[in-house]
Structure formats: structure tokens, C-alpha cells
């Protein structure tokens, strides 16, 4: 370029917020946010200027039901009402919805239809085998069932069998597909380096023409913030970022620091920083009221390149081990995850395969600690994986592991056919007979994918409580104020508070109204 040549002017870079879905899952185990909380964030999120909100997933909706007894359809509908025209997105593999069982086309189409009906307009499809044909099939379903925007992922990983050429070929296929509106490079393990970004992003940009190219990274290795700036300089159209407490750590880079760096590099954007500050403050208030941690800026760390445990799985694994009071085995489980992944043919560490690998790694660690061999216990999901129920991995499954799985009696009992493979009418008739009444689509799907006790708790709970940051601010100086404040907390059954000689016990007798018992000593 000479001094007289015009300087190319790029369009403002766009952002997809990941705080409510990936941030919540990576940092707070997918349990930190209630319907009322995300609803309270909605109006200010809509003012920031995001391309979309990465709002929910199968796991996110299920944990809301299990932990907070909240109806997933209510959560989507209320957030849609709070955010207006802002695109709300879900992420899916296209092979399952809530349940770990592979879903039939009938079930997946019903799930897509209901998500779109209640207010989601964007779907991100990430096939865990990087099966491009599977992605294009689900993209067609999504458009036919009402989604306005379909974004297809080419998912990055490191292994002896995954290459940049395969990622580029997938992006080329997605660009040519009329049902796909955008392509994104998804890096769930935070494994991209500056050198890899410098070579892979231009190769993708060359084939992704006429459609946006997005980047979704994780901060696990400490490199994502630098990668984002470089990717923007190389022509990526949108970056996936988090906000405040729900950024950094094993989640996405924080938007404020990304904006600072992009501005320093001369890259324009359209973010409303005042609205962003308001969202940041509400998230901090939510975290403070629940005792939830902030994502920390991660140091440079090469270990994830070995074990490849993704951010979402790391958060879930920590939560599960804490619940079992087994936090001490976490380092051994992480190390074993890398070995299990190699044994299973190098599956990409995304849902559900990362959970399969993590479960098997935990079982192997406990088996060895108990004096048994690795793979002494094998969960059904891993049996199904080895038998090919989820497709064929890019690498070869270890022959010894395959032989052990195929010798199990359980291997002969597990059927390949997805659950609920009939027509929608056949499935509805069967489930309605069991329920003794006609079932609406929403309840029908939840009956197919949700444990009966979880579904019953959701149905009996009633509408999810609203949440207000004002209700959590300031000093509570009366019993009535205390009761109002606790009603802003997530689902609870009873509370017992003692201060000096004063004691208050609260027991919830309905979804929204507690009764009180007070005494003085």
C-alpha cells in the first residue's frame, strides 16, 4: 500500500454476549441465575448494542428446572419480553435435548419449534463430531421450525487427527448452505494460540464470503483476549464476550477490556458503554447476593492443551465434586480426562462428549484408588459412544477399550434407535394416555426428556419470582423487609436465621409466600 492509497475502513465489530449461558455454566455451574435475574438484566442488555445474546442451552434449561424449579418455557418467554427485538440464541448439538439420550428427529424438531415459539430467534449448532452433514440437516430443521438465524460451528480442537484443512472444508460447506446464515469458529477448550489464529482465521475468512464469521473462545489458557484482537484485525465480524463477574476464568474475555484493546488498535464498535456499566452492576449485585465468585483473569497456562477440559465442563465438574465432597480428586480427574479422550479416539471436548469423558475419568480415578483397573466401571453413555450410537470419532478407539465395552452384557441391552422415534401424533397419544389427559406441546416435550420428579417440582412451583437489584441493596431493618428480601432469592424451602437472642424461621408454603415463626430467648 502506498501513502496515496485509501485506508480500508472496516465495519464496526459486533459482539455476542455469553454471560447468561456460557458464563453461568463455566463459572457458576449453570445454577447461578434464575428466571427473575435474567429478566432483570434484559432491558439493559438490549441497550448495549449486542448482535445477539447467547442465552440458553439444553443444560442451562435443565439446571434451571432442577435447581430453581423453573419452567424452561417461562424463562425463555419472559426474557424475550424483557429484551424486545434483541436476538436470543440457544446452542445445540442437534442430537439431544435435556436428556443424555440421543433424540429422534421428531423430538428435536419439537424442541426447536418450542424454543422458537417462546422467543428464541437464533440457534448455534455445534456437532460434537464436527459432522458437517449433521449440522446442515439440523440447520434445515431449525429454519423450518421457525428460527430466523442459524449459526453453524466449526469446532476447534487439538489432536493427531484434526487439521485446519478439515475446519476450512466445514466452513466452506456451511457458507454454501442456504439454511445457514453465519459461521463461527468455536474454541471450547481455549486452545487457540496467536500463531494458530494468524493462520486459521484468514483461511476461514477466505471461504466464508457473504456471511458473517464469528469467534467464540475461552480464557482457559490465558490467550483468548489477545486472540480476540488479532482475529478482529484479520476480519472476524463478531466476537463472543462476557460481562463483569460472568467473564474471564474459564469463560469468555470480558467485554470492557476487549473494547479497550480494540479501541487502542483502531477497530470501531457500536457498544453503549453506559448500558454496559448498568449490566455489569446488576451482575455484581446478583453475585454478591448469592455469594458467587467473579471470573479471574487467567495466567498463561499450557496444561489445557494436554487435558482439553473445556470451561463449561470444568465449572460443572467442580460443582459436582464439591457436592460429593471430593474436591481433592479434581487434579487426578483432569489428568485422566486427557488419557480417556485419547482412548476414545479424540472426541472434541464439547457437550455431550466432554461429560462422557469426564464421567469415565472420574470412574477410572476412583477405581484405581480402590485397587481396581481403569475402565472397571463404564457408564452407559460411554458404552453407547464406543458402539457408534453418536457417530464415528475422527481417531481410532483403543482396541482394548473397545473389546472391554463390547464384552459387557450392557452393550447388548442398549438400543441404537433414538428414544421416541415415532411420529408426533403417536408420541402424544401414548403420553396423553399415561397422563390421563391431553398434553400441550410444552408439557409433552418435558415429559419426554425430564425426570418425573423434576417435572412435578416445576409444575407445583408456579411462576418464577421476579428479582430486583433494589431489593438486595441496603440494610434490612425489619422483619417484613427481611421476608421481602428472601423472596428475591432462588427457590428455597426453609430458612433459619439466629442473631443473638433473636431467631427467625421461614417455611415456604407456596411458590411465593413464606410463613414465619419468630421467637426470642
GROMACS .gro file of C-alpha atoms in nm, residues 2 12 183 366 429 456 505:
model
    7
    2UNK     CA    1   0.137   0.347  -0.089
   12UNK     CA    2  -1.781  -0.187   1.341
  183UNK     CA    3  -2.034  -1.939   1.062
  366UNK     CA    4  -1.194  -4.391   4.183
  429UNK     CA    5  -5.125  -4.025   2.210
  456UNK     CA    6  -4.354  -3.240   3.910
  505UNK     CA    7  -3.762  -1.941   6.091
   0.00000   0.00000   0.00000
